[in-house]
Coordinates of C-alpha atoms in Angstrom, one line a residue:
M232 CA -5.8 -8.4 17.7
T233 CA -6.8 -5.1 15.7
T234 CA -6.8 -4.0 12.5
H235 CA -6.3 -0.7 10.5
R236 CA -8.2 -1.1 7.3
P237 CA -10.4 1.6 7.2
L238 CA -12.5 0.7 4.3
F239 CA -13.7 -3.0 4.4
A240 CA -17.2 -4.2 6.4
H241 CA -18.7 -7.5 6.6
I242 CA -21.4 -9.1 8.7
C243 CA -21.8 -12.7 9.5
L244 CA -24.5 -14.4 11.1
L245 CA -22.9 -17.9 12.3
A246 CA -24.1 -19.7 15.2
G247 CA -26.9 -17.6 16.2
L248 CA -24.5 -14.5 16.9
L249 CA -24.7 -11.4 14.9
I250 CA -21.0 -11.3 13.9
T251 CA -19.2 -7.8 12.6
T252 CA -16.4 -6.2 11.6
P253 CA -16.6 -2.4 11.2
Q254 CA -13.4 -0.8 10.0
T255 CA -13.6 2.6 11.5
T256 CA -10.8 5.2 11.7
H257 CA -9.7 3.6 14.6
A258 CA -8.3 0.1 15.3
A259 CA -11.0 -2.0 14.8
Q260 CA -11.6 -5.1 17.2
H261 CA -11.4 -8.7 16.0
H262 CA -14.2 -10.2 18.1
A263 CA -17.9 -11.1 17.8
P264 CA -20.4 -8.8 19.1
V265 CA -23.9 -10.0 19.8
G266 CA -26.3 -7.2 18.9
K267 CA -29.9 -6.9 20.1
R268 CA -31.3 -4.5 17.8
G269 CA -29.0 -5.3 15.0
V270 CA -25.3 -4.5 13.8
V271 CA -24.4 -2.1 11.3
A272 CA -20.7 -2.3 9.5
A273 CA -19.2 0.8 7.8
D274 CA -16.0 2.4 6.8
H275 CA -16.3 5.1 9.8
V276 CA -17.4 4.3 13.3
L277 CA -19.5 7.9 13.3
A278 CA -21.4 6.7 9.9
S279 CA -21.9 2.9 11.7
Q280 CA -23.3 5.0 14.7
A281 CA -25.6 7.0 12.3
G282 CA -27.2 3.8 11.2
L283 CA -27.4 2.0 15.0
T284 CA -29.6 5.5 15.6
I285 CA -31.9 4.9 13.1
L286 CA -32.5 1.2 14.4
K287 CA -32.9 2.7 18.0
R288 CA -35.2 5.0 16.5
G289 CA -37.4 2.2 15.3
G290 CA -35.9 1.9 11.9
N291 CA -35.2 -1.2 9.7
A292 CA -32.1 -2.3 7.8
V293 CA -32.8 -0.4 4.6
D294 CA -33.3 2.9 7.0
A295 CA -30.4 2.3 8.6
A296 CA -28.2 1.8 5.4
C297 CA -29.5 4.8 4.2
A298 CA -28.4 6.6 6.9
T299 CA -25.1 5.2 7.0
A300 CA -24.7 6.0 3.3
F301 CA -25.9 9.7 3.8
A302 CA -23.4 10.0 6.8
V303 CA -20.3 8.0 5.2
G304 CA -20.6 10.8 2.4
V305 CA -20.2 13.7 5.3
V306 CA -17.4 11.9 6.9
N307 CA -15.7 10.0 4.0
P308 CA -16.0 12.7 1.4
A309 CA -12.9 10.9 -0.6
G310 CA -15.1 7.6 -1.3
S311 CA -18.8 8.4 -1.3
G312 CA -21.4 10.9 -1.3
I313 CA -24.5 11.9 -2.7
G314 CA -22.8 13.1 -5.7
G315 CA -22.2 9.6 -7.0
G316 CA -24.1 6.4 -7.0
G317 CA -23.9 2.6 -6.1
F318 CA -25.8 -0.8 -5.6
M319 CA -28.4 -1.9 -2.6
M320 CA -28.9 -5.8 -2.1
L321 CA -32.2 -6.4 0.4
H322 CA -33.0 -9.6 2.1
D323 CA -36.4 -9.5 2.7
P324 CA -37.2 -12.3 5.3
K325 CA -41.0 -11.8 5.1
A326 CA -40.9 -12.9 1.5
N327 CA -37.8 -14.6 1.6
K328 CA -36.7 -12.6 -1.5
R329 CA -33.5 -10.8 -2.4
I330 CA -34.3 -7.6 -4.2
I331 CA -31.7 -5.0 -5.9
I332 CA -31.9 -1.4 -6.1
D333 CA -29.4 -0.4 -9.0
F334 CA -28.8 3.6 -8.3
R335 CA -25.7 3.6 -10.2
E336 CA -24.6 6.9 -12.3
T337 CA -25.6 6.8 -15.6
A338 CA -24.1 8.6 -18.8
P339 CA -25.7 12.1 -19.9
A340 CA -27.6 12.1 -23.0
G341 CA -25.0 14.3 -24.7
A342 CA -22.6 11.5 -24.0
S343 CA -20.9 9.8 -27.0
R344 CA -18.6 6.5 -28.0
L345 CA -15.8 8.7 -29.0
M346 CA -16.1 12.0 -27.0
Y347 CA -12.6 11.5 -25.1
L348 CA -10.7 11.2 -28.2
K349 CA -11.5 14.5 -29.3
K350 CA -8.6 16.7 -29.8
G351 CA -8.1 19.4 -27.5
L352 CA -9.1 18.0 -24.4
P353 CA -7.0 18.4 -21.1
K354 CA -5.2 15.0 -20.0
H355 CA -7.7 12.2 -18.8
P356 CA -11.0 14.2 -19.4
S357 CA -12.9 11.1 -18.1
R358 CA -11.2 11.3 -14.9
T359 CA -11.2 14.9 -13.4
G360 CA -13.5 17.8 -14.8
G361 CA -17.1 18.4 -16.0
L362 CA -16.7 15.4 -18.9
A363 CA -16.1 12.8 -16.3
V364 CA -19.3 13.5 -14.4
G365 CA -22.5 10.8 -14.8
I366 CA -25.9 11.7 -13.3
P367 CA -26.0 11.0 -9.8
G368 CA -28.0 8.2 -8.2
E369 CA -27.8 8.0 -4.7
V370 CA -30.1 10.5 -3.5
K371 CA -32.9 9.0 -5.6
G372 CA -32.0 5.4 -5.0
C373 CA -32.1 5.8 -1.0
A374 CA -35.6 8.1 -1.3
Y375 CA -36.8 4.7 -3.4
A376 CA -35.6 2.2 -0.8
V377 CA -37.1 4.1 2.1
K378 CA -40.1 5.0 0.9
R379 CA -40.7 1.3 -0.7
Y380 CA -39.0 -0.7 2.3
G381 CA -37.8 1.5 5.1
K382 CA -40.1 2.2 8.2
L383 CA -39.4 5.8 8.7
A384 CA -39.0 9.1 6.6
L385 CA -36.3 10.6 4.4
A386 CA -36.2 13.4 6.8
Q387 CA -35.7 11.1 9.7
V388 CA -33.0 9.1 7.8
L389 CA -31.3 12.0 7.1
Q390 CA -31.0 13.6 10.2
P391 CA -27.6 11.8 11.5
A392 CA -25.8 12.7 8.7
I393 CA -27.3 16.7 8.9
E394 CA -25.8 16.7 12.4
L395 CA -22.7 15.4 11.6
A396 CA -22.0 17.7 8.5
R397 CA -23.6 20.6 11.0
R398 CA -21.8 20.2 14.1
G399 CA -18.5 18.5 12.8
F400 CA -16.5 15.6 13.6
P401 CA -13.0 14.8 14.5
A402 CA -10.7 14.1 11.8
G403 CA -9.8 10.7 11.8
R404 CA -6.6 8.8 10.3
H405 CA -7.8 7.6 7.1
F406 CA -9.4 11.3 6.4
V407 CA -6.2 13.1 7.3
E408 CA -4.0 10.8 5.3
G409 CA -6.4 10.9 2.4
L410 CA -6.2 14.9 2.2
K411 CA -2.7 14.7 2.4
R412 CA -2.4 12.3 -0.4
Y413 CA -4.7 14.4 -3.0
Q414 CA -3.3 17.7 -1.9
K415 CA -1.5 18.5 -4.9
H416 CA -4.6 17.6 -7.1
L417 CA -7.2 19.3 -4.7
S418 CA -5.6 22.8 -4.0
K419 CA -5.8 23.0 -8.0
H420 CA -9.7 23.9 -7.3
K421 CA -10.2 27.1 -5.4
L422 CA -13.3 25.9 -3.3
L423 CA -11.9 22.6 -2.3
K424 CA -8.7 24.2 -1.5
E425 CA -10.8 26.6 0.6
I426 CA -12.8 23.9 2.2
F427 CA -10.1 21.1 3.2
Y428 CA -7.2 23.0 3.7
P429 CA -8.0 26.2 5.5
G430 CA -4.8 28.3 6.3
G431 CA -3.2 25.9 3.2
K432 CA -3.2 22.8 5.4
P433 CA -5.0 20.0 5.8
P434 CA -6.9 19.5 9.5
T435 CA -4.6 18.0 12.3
L436 CA -5.7 14.3 13.8
G437 CA -8.8 14.9 15.9
Q438 CA -9.8 18.4 14.8
M439 CA -13.1 19.3 14.3
F440 CA -14.2 19.6 10.7
R441 CA -17.4 20.8 9.9
R442 CA -19.2 20.9 6.4
P443 CA -21.9 23.7 6.6
R444 CA -22.8 23.5 2.9
L445 CA -23.5 20.1 3.2
A446 CA -25.8 20.3 5.9
K447 CA -28.2 23.0 4.2
T448 CA -28.2 20.6 1.2
L449 CA -29.0 17.9 3.0
Q450 CA -31.6 19.7 5.4
A451 CA -33.1 20.6 2.0
I452 CA -33.4 17.0 0.9
A453 CA -35.1 16.1 4.3
K454 CA -37.4 19.0 4.0
H455 CA -38.3 18.5 0.2
G456 CA -37.4 15.4 -1.0
P457 CA -35.3 14.0 -3.9
D458 CA -37.3 16.6 -6.2
V459 CA -34.9 19.3 -4.7
F460 CA -32.0 17.5 -6.1
Y461 CA -33.0 16.6 -9.4
K462 CA -35.4 19.4 -10.1
G463 CA -34.7 22.2 -7.6
W464 CA -32.2 24.8 -6.7
I465 CA -29.3 21.6 -6.1
A466 CA -30.0 20.4 -9.4
K467 CA -29.1 23.7 -10.9
D468 CA -26.0 24.1 -8.5
I469 CA -24.9 20.8 -10.0
V470 CA -25.2 21.5 -13.6
D471 CA -23.7 25.1 -13.4
A472 CA -20.8 23.5 -11.7
V473 CA -20.7 20.6 -14.5
K474 CA -20.9 23.0 -17.2
A475 CA -18.1 25.4 -15.5
A476 CA -15.9 22.4 -15.4
G477 CA -16.4 21.8 -19.3
G478 CA -18.9 19.3 -18.7
I479 CA -22.2 18.3 -20.5
L480 CA -24.8 17.1 -17.7
T481 CA -28.1 18.8 -18.1
H482 CA -31.1 19.9 -16.0
K483 CA -33.0 17.2 -18.1
D484 CA -30.3 14.4 -17.6
L485 CA -31.1 15.3 -13.8
T486 CA -34.9 15.0 -14.4
Q487 CA -35.3 11.8 -16.2
Y488 CA -32.7 9.5 -13.7
K489 CA -34.2 6.5 -12.9
V490 CA -33.4 3.6 -10.3
A491 CA -33.5 0.1 -11.6
I492 CA -34.9 -2.8 -9.8
R493 CA -32.9 -5.7 -10.7
H494 CA -32.7 -9.6 -9.7
P495 CA -29.5 -11.2 -8.4
L496 CA -27.4 -13.9 -9.7
K497 CA -27.3 -16.7 -8.0
T498 CA -25.1 -20.0 -7.4
S499 CA -24.8 -22.7 -4.6
F500 CA -21.7 -23.4 -3.1
R501 CA -20.9 -25.8 -0.1
G502 CA -24.5 -25.9 1.3
H503 CA -24.7 -22.0 1.0
E504 CA -26.6 -19.7 -1.4
I505 CA -24.7 -17.1 -3.0
Y506 CA -26.9 -13.7 -4.1
T507 CA -25.0 -11.2 -5.7
M508 CA -24.6 -8.4 -8.3
P509 CA -26.1 -8.4 -12.1
P510 CA -24.6 -6.1 -14.6
P511 CA -23.9 -3.1 -14.7
S512 CA -21.7 -4.6 -12.2
S513 CA -18.9 -7.0 -13.1
G514 CA -18.5 -8.4 -9.5
G515 CA -21.0 -11.2 -9.3
A516 CA -20.7 -13.1 -12.8
A517 CA -16.6 -12.9 -11.9
I518 CA -16.9 -14.6 -8.1
I519 CA -19.6 -16.9 -9.8
M520 CA -17.2 -17.5 -12.3
A521 CA -14.4 -18.2 -10.0
L522 CA -16.0 -20.0 -7.4
N523 CA -17.2 -22.5 -10.4
I524 CA -13.9 -23.0 -11.3
L525 CA -12.5 -23.8 -8.0
R526 CA -15.2 -25.9 -6.6
K527 CA -14.0 -29.3 -8.0
M528 CA -10.2 -28.6 -6.6
K529 CA -9.2 -29.9 -3.6
L530 CA -8.1 -26.4 -2.2
K531 CA -8.1 -27.6 1.5
T532 CA -5.3 -29.9 0.6
L533 CA -3.1 -27.4 -0.8
G534 CA -2.6 -25.1 2.5
H535 CA -4.8 -21.9 2.8
N536 CA -2.6 -18.9 1.2
S537 CA -0.1 -21.4 0.3
S538 CA 1.7 -20.7 -3.1
T539 CA 0.0 -23.5 -4.6
Y540 CA -3.4 -22.4 -3.3
L541 CA -2.6 -19.1 -4.4
F542 CA -1.7 -20.0 -7.9
H543 CA -5.2 -21.4 -8.6
L544 CA -6.7 -18.9 -7.0
T545 CA -5.0 -16.4 -9.5
E546 CA -5.8 -18.7 -12.5
A547 CA -9.5 -18.2 -11.6
L548 CA -9.2 -14.8 -11.3
Q549 CA -7.7 -14.3 -14.6
H550 CA -10.0 -15.9 -16.6
A551 CA -13.1 -14.1 -14.9
F552 CA -11.4 -10.7 -15.6
A553 CA -10.3 -11.7 -19.2
D554 CA -14.0 -12.6 -19.7
R555 CA -15.1 -9.3 -18.2
A556 CA -13.2 -7.4 -20.6
R557 CA -14.6 -9.5 -23.4
F558 CA -17.8 -9.8 -22.3
M559 CA -19.3 -7.4 -19.5
G560 CA -21.2 -4.3 -19.3
D561 CA -24.8 -2.7 -19.9
H562 CA -25.2 -4.3 -22.8
P563 CA -27.6 -6.6 -24.3
L564 CA -24.8 -9.2 -25.0
T565 CA -23.7 -9.1 -21.8
R566 CA -27.5 -10.2 -20.7
K567 CA -27.7 -12.9 -23.5
L568 CA -24.2 -14.7 -22.2
L569 CA -24.8 -14.5 -18.5
P570 CA -26.4 -18.1 -18.2
K571 CA -23.6 -19.5 -20.4
L572 CA -20.5 -17.5 -18.6
T573 CA -22.2 -18.6 -15.2
S574 CA -22.8 -22.0 -15.5
Q575 CA -20.8 -24.8 -14.6
E576 CA -20.1 -26.2 -17.7
Y577 CA -18.6 -23.1 -19.0
A578 CA -16.2 -23.0 -15.7
D579 CA -15.3 -26.9 -16.1
N580 CA -14.0 -26.0 -19.8
L581 CA -11.9 -23.1 -17.9
A582 CA -10.8 -25.4 -15.4
K583 CA -9.1 -27.8 -17.9
R584 CA -7.0 -25.2 -19.5
I585 CA -5.3 -24.6 -16.3
T586 CA -1.7 -25.9 -15.9
N587 CA 0.7 -26.0 -13.2
K588 CA 2.8 -23.3 -15.0
V589 CA 2.1 -19.7 -15.1
Q590 CA 0.9 -18.7 -19.1
S591 CA 0.7 -15.6 -21.1
P592 CA -2.3 -13.6 -21.5
K593 CA -3.0 -14.9 -24.4
A594 CA -4.3 -18.0 -22.5
Y595 CA -7.1 -16.3 -20.8
G596 CA -8.0 -13.6 -23.6
S597 CA -7.0 -11.4 -27.0
Q598 CA -5.2 -8.0 -25.8
K599 CA -2.9 -5.9 -27.9
R600 CA -1.0 -4.5 -25.1
S601 CA -0.9 -4.9 -21.2
P602 CA -1.5 -1.3 -19.5
K603 CA 1.6 0.0 -17.7
A604 CA -0.3 1.4 -14.9
S605 CA -0.7 -0.6 -11.6
P606 CA -4.7 -0.7 -10.4
R607 CA -5.0 2.5 -7.9
D608 CA -6.7 2.2 -4.9
G609 CA -10.8 3.3 -5.0
G610 CA -12.7 5.3 -3.5
T611 CA -16.0 3.7 -2.7
S612 CA -17.7 2.6 0.7
H613 CA -19.3 -0.5 1.7
I614 CA -22.2 -1.2 4.3
S615 CA -23.8 -4.1 5.6
V616 CA -26.6 -4.2 8.1
I617 CA -29.1 -6.4 9.5
D618 CA -32.0 -5.7 11.8
K619 CA -33.8 -7.5 14.7
D620 CA -36.4 -9.1 12.3
G621 CA -33.4 -10.6 9.8
M622 CA -33.6 -8.1 7.1
A623 CA -30.6 -7.7 5.9
V624 CA -28.8 -4.9 3.4
A625 CA -25.4 -5.0 1.4
M626 CA -25.1 -1.9 0.2
T627 CA -21.6 -0.2 -1.8
T628 CA -21.5 3.2 -2.9
T629 CA -19.2 5.6 -4.8
I630 CA -17.8 8.4 -6.4
N631 CA -15.2 6.4 -8.2
T632 CA -11.7 7.5 -7.7
G633 CA -10.4 10.0 -4.6
Y634 CA -12.7 12.8 -4.6
G635 CA -14.5 12.0 -8.0
S636 CA -14.4 14.5 -10.9
K637 CA -12.7 17.2 -8.4
V638 CA -15.5 18.9 -9.3
I639 CA -17.4 20.8 -6.5
A640 CA -20.8 22.2 -6.8
P641 CA -20.4 25.9 -4.9
R642 CA -23.8 26.2 -3.1
S643 CA -24.7 22.9 -2.1
G644 CA -21.1 21.5 -1.5
I645 CA -21.5 18.2 -3.4
I646 CA -18.4 16.7 -4.6
L647 CA -19.3 15.1 -8.0
N648 CA -18.3 11.6 -9.4
N649 CA -16.0 10.8 -12.0
E650 CA -17.8 7.5 -13.3
M651 CA -17.4 8.4 -16.8
D652 CA -13.6 6.8 -16.3
D653 CA -15.5 3.5 -15.9
F654 CA -17.0 3.1 -19.0
S655 CA -14.3 2.1 -21.9
V656 CA -13.0 5.5 -23.4
A657 CA -11.5 3.5 -26.4
P658 CA -11.1 -0.5 -26.8
D659 CA -8.3 -1.8 -25.2
T660 CA -7.5 1.6 -23.4
P661 CA -7.0 1.2 -19.6
N662 CA -9.1 3.1 -17.2
A663 CA -7.6 4.5 -13.6
Y664 CA -7.8 0.8 -12.3
G665 CA -6.0 -0.7 -15.4
L666 CA -9.2 -2.1 -16.8
I667 CA -9.9 -2.8 -20.7
D668 CA -12.8 -3.3 -22.6
T669 CA -11.8 -5.6 -25.7
R670 CA -14.9 -5.8 -27.6
G671 CA -17.2 -2.3 -27.0
A672 CA -19.7 -4.1 -24.4
N673 CA -18.7 -0.9 -22.0
A674 CA -18.3 1.7 -24.4
V675 CA -19.8 4.9 -23.9
A676 CA -23.5 5.3 -24.6
P677 CA -25.9 8.3 -23.5
G678 CA -28.2 6.9 -20.7
K679 CA -26.0 3.6 -20.3
R680 CA -24.5 2.9 -16.6
P681 CA -20.8 2.1 -16.7
L682 CA -19.7 -1.1 -15.9
S683 CA -18.8 -1.4 -11.9
S684 CA -17.0 -3.8 -10.2
M685 CA -19.0 -3.1 -6.9
T686 CA -20.0 -6.5 -5.8
P687 CA -22.6 -6.3 -2.6
T688 CA -23.4 -9.7 -1.9
I689 CA -25.5 -11.9 0.8
I690 CA -24.9 -15.4 1.2
T691 CA -28.0 -17.3 3.1
K692 CA -28.1 -21.2 4.5
E693 CA -31.1 -22.9 5.0
G694 CA -33.0 -19.9 4.1
E695 CA -31.5 -17.4 7.0
P696 CA -28.6 -14.8 6.3
Y697 CA -25.4 -16.2 6.7
M698 CA -23.5 -13.4 5.4
V699 CA -23.5 -10.1 4.0
T700 CA -20.6 -8.5 2.6
G701 CA -19.0 -6.6 0.3
S702 CA -15.8 -4.2 -0.1
P703 CA -14.5 -1.2 -1.5
G704 CA -11.3 -0.9 -3.8
G705 CA -12.1 -0.6 -7.4
P706 CA -11.6 -4.2 -9.2
R707 CA -9.9 -5.6 -5.8
I708 CA -13.5 -5.4 -4.5
I709 CA -13.7 -9.0 -6.7
S710 CA -11.1 -10.3 -5.5
T711 CA -11.7 -9.2 -1.6
V712 CA -15.4 -10.8 -1.5
L713 CA -14.0 -14.3 -3.2
L714 CA -11.3 -14.3 -0.5
T715 CA -13.8 -13.5 2.2
I716 CA -16.2 -16.1 0.9
L717 CA -13.4 -19.0 0.6
N718 CA -12.1 -17.7 3.8
V719 CA -15.2 -18.4 5.8
I720 CA -17.0 -21.0 4.1
D721 CA -14.1 -23.4 3.2
W722 CA -11.2 -22.4 6.0
K723 CA -14.0 -21.8 8.4
M724 CA -12.7 -18.9 9.6
D725 CA -14.4 -16.4 11.9
V726 CA -14.8 -12.6 10.3
G727 CA -11.5 -11.2 12.3
E728 CA -9.4 -14.0 11.3
S729 CA -11.2 -13.4 7.8
V730 CA -10.3 -9.7 7.5
A731 CA -6.6 -10.1 9.2
A732 CA -5.9 -12.5 6.7
S733 CA -3.2 -11.5 3.7
R734 CA -5.2 -10.0 0.5
Y735 CA -4.2 -10.9 -3.2
H736 CA -5.4 -9.6 -6.6
H737 CA -4.9 -10.2 -10.3
Q738 CA -7.3 -8.8 -12.7
W739 CA -5.6 -10.3 -16.0
M740 CA -4.3 -7.0 -17.5
P741 CA -2.3 -5.6 -16.2
D742 CA -0.4 -9.1 -16.1
K743 CA 0.7 -8.8 -12.4
L744 CA -0.3 -10.5 -9.4
R745 CA -0.7 -8.1 -6.7
V746 CA -0.1 -8.9 -2.8
E747 CA -0.2 -6.9 0.5
P748 CA 3.0 -6.6 2.5
K749 CA 2.4 -8.8 5.0
T750 CA 2.5 -12.1 2.8
S751 CA 5.3 -14.5 3.6
P752 CA 8.1 -14.0 1.9
E753 CA 8.6 -17.7 0.7
V754 CA 5.4 -17.5 -0.7
V755 CA 6.1 -14.3 -2.7
D756 CA 9.5 -16.3 -4.1
A757 CA 7.7 -19.4 -4.7
L758 CA 4.8 -17.5 -6.9
R759 CA 7.7 -15.9 -8.5
G760 CA 9.4 -19.1 -9.1
M761 CA 6.3 -20.2 -10.7
G762 CA 6.7 -17.3 -13.2
H763 CA 4.8 -14.5 -11.8
E764 CA 5.5 -11.1 -11.9
V765 CA 4.8 -10.0 -8.0
E766 CA 4.0 -6.9 -7.0
V767 CA 4.4 -6.3 -2.8
S768 CA 2.3 -3.4 -1.8
R769 CA 3.9 -0.7 0.3
R770 CA 1.1 -0.4 2.7
E771 CA -2.4 -2.5 3.4
W772 CA -5.0 -2.2 1.2
S773 CA -8.0 -0.3 2.4

């Protein structure tokens, strides 16, 4: 059996076997290979190979994860790159603890709550152009991780990505289709058009594609370290590009950027310990809330992916996303409320409100109007790694929506993020994914990190890594990781079966249940009969 999902990856350690489902630009096999040095799962086979190369050269899971991330930025520029940021969760087997390295983008010092509501701005200034760019964190995040927890030098970790950018790589299906999809938008920008559409057309499938500017940039970081990115000529290149595109990012913003070290959220589920992301990710809290709501329900009696099963799953997701809109952000209120929101008592009270009928959005949270737009596909990449010593890494990186802000730094070839759109530009105003903030916890503020759905997660059983998981896909990350946990733990699926199973998503607002096209028509009809507005996607989700 094969799958064509290029952007979903997770690793499970089950029954002593290292099981991986790396999704590449080619069809990935649903089987369980055994790794001697370790396994790397990423969204492109060449990125996975970069990580494996580092493991073979004596690196550990942290080295391999960062090498893979740098390579992903070369071969999957729509989703991730050094112009963005992300989260890494590390399982340290010697200390038996989990550590989070937060290298999420942050708002520039000149940012303000109402900055996107000023008159005279272009359409969607938080999504396209210089005002959309947050301070990138990936380079500093990986530099910190490799120095603190890796075995190799940063220069060694960067080498596979440098070679990919310099020598080129065959254009894969996902890369080519993405360029076709974004051609109208990218062609508006001279340098992006020149790089990605030579002769006015995207590369053909299998055509070699080189990124010489980026190769020189990565080589400079390898030689001089992260300071060249945050203080040197690369910093100047980034600041000049953002300024030319109408942005406010300054050299001081870059020099003052810091990674944050955090402790994971934790819950127990069916004999497993689940370690997941705290704020500024909303994903960990949302998944714990949903699991707490579902844990006392007799889900297995309902049948896997039956209409009744999906009805209850959807109810749990709607409660979680409604509370996301009310309480989540890089904000003191969020940190204060987290123990309550992730408690079993709180979930039990929510579960009591679930009936056998579809309820209006007001049953979950107050909202003046429903966003009209359906959530779009996100950029973002997920990487899962485990090495021969049992060190495990779950790492999710992003530049936000496809090709980020559409701003490229001309000398360095860095495509810059549009992470500022992950803030709430105004109360009850949806971002690109239809997500809202009803109380201002995720409002724009200088130095603040925008709320994320990225949810790298590590699950242990009896102290040993059992599952290393995560996903791309904007807010669908949350529903995807939740479904993966339930499929593997509750339904005893192997990884291939879990990846192949249909996926579903409801985020409270818009009030719409989205399903993949492989979903049974009978189930879709039954869900509509229960009162759901069901949108069947035209293609499988990335």
